[in-house]
């Protein structure tokens, strides 16, 4: 739940006041020590949320970043004689530089490969810390890291140290909020849940992943640096796998995408061992049962107890008028594409003018979806070129093509199910575009505040169109937009597409439903085995022997 949500702000404010009162008037020295540790781990967990919670990437290097921050601060103080502000900066800088160095190769890896790569980096760091005895002290570590002092102020232990650490928690919350608030957070959720669609709609996923990975390392390093000064000792134990497991558990139990949840998770997991020490031999069993219960009964974490914020309701009367697109002509010149020994497209050419609806038909396997994938940058052509206006977009990344003015829909809609309709469109809306206006234009005003994952199939297709329009696209490539619709829903879709064409959008329309496509299209192209076999008016193509043969002689529908 975002910190900007009123309920979240209220909960955070109440929690901050309660913690302050507890620390000031009730906590003894040991309780303050435990509270300090909870604050340190909260910072690491807030950072871990950025890469694991927000982007869904299972990084196993957060414990490594925590340990590197501790070593950087310890070595800076002991070997270089740096004062506290500089040791803190060193603790943040070293893991951030490592994260930036490894980000480009490891962030290209998918799922478990990414996890294994980050685990390998963490294990390498542990081996270096253990064996580089001259620098790190080896298995014995570094002793005598000085307490935090700056000027005449000392934060060595007790209440001053607790207050300083929790002030850093507040700083971490502020930075995390700035990175994930508003449209930025909606983009990130779209990227996590529908990465292919996010790229095709103009979201630069590589830049976001890089930024969040480096930031997560910086948060981990900050926590580690504070740990070094608070404890006075840095050993290879700070790089052990159990540190990552603890941070991961805090993130999951608190709430993967909630900074407030990270704090709650850190407070809970640091205090649980203290609460359950009286169980003696059964301590680990009780501890494990408590964690399992939290995971089972609170699938959204502790932050889920506060619900999820919603966008303001859409008011039709206040909506801005949609912007007309810049007129662009799409030209496809002898494009080819092979997959191994299979030729998907073989010298295909077409032209789509502003305000035109061009129907693209052909049997299954004829190359229609492959063509749309090439147009949107998801696949790169083996030959030929694609022009959008005067710009050559051949082989460009999907986000570049979307920003240039060409957007697509998918045969199977790709959405972030927990976002509302309005949030889904707002995530994509470019400067000057009104998400509210596009939602209404697509006929979705009655669904505006419903979760996208609850929409019926026809509404999902309209949502994809609204989202594409919010990019400011001039050309829309729609892949099977009428699939699964009844006659009434098809009529409503046809009306929308005619209205968009009248506004100047060029529409490339793929659909197997001839009774829907032929009356709607200005021109029709028929593909067969990756080649154009018929082109002309809907009436001409419907009677063309080559088109008829493509359907009924080669690969029937």
Coordinates of C-alpha atoms in Angstrom, one line a residue, residues 71 76 79 82 111-112 157 188 232 318 326 355 361 409 442 491 507 540:
X71 CA 32.8 -3.9 5.7
X76 CA 36.8 3.1 6.3
X79 CA 42.1 1.6 8.1
X82 CA 37.2 8.3 8.2
X111 CA 13.5 -15.9 -12.9
X112 CA 15.6 -18.6 -11.4
X157 CA 24.4 3.5 22.2
X188 CA 6.4 -0.6 -12.0
X232 CA 31.5 -2.5 16.7
X318 CA -15.0 16.8 -15.9
X326 CA -0.2 13.1 -35.1
X355 CA -7.5 7.4 -40.6
X361 CA -6.5 -11.8 -42.6
X409 CA -2.9 -4.9 -28.3
X442 CA -13.1 3.5 -24.7
X491 CA -21.0 -3.7 -32.6
X507 CA -5.7 0.9 -37.4
X540 CA -12.6 -7.9 -53.8

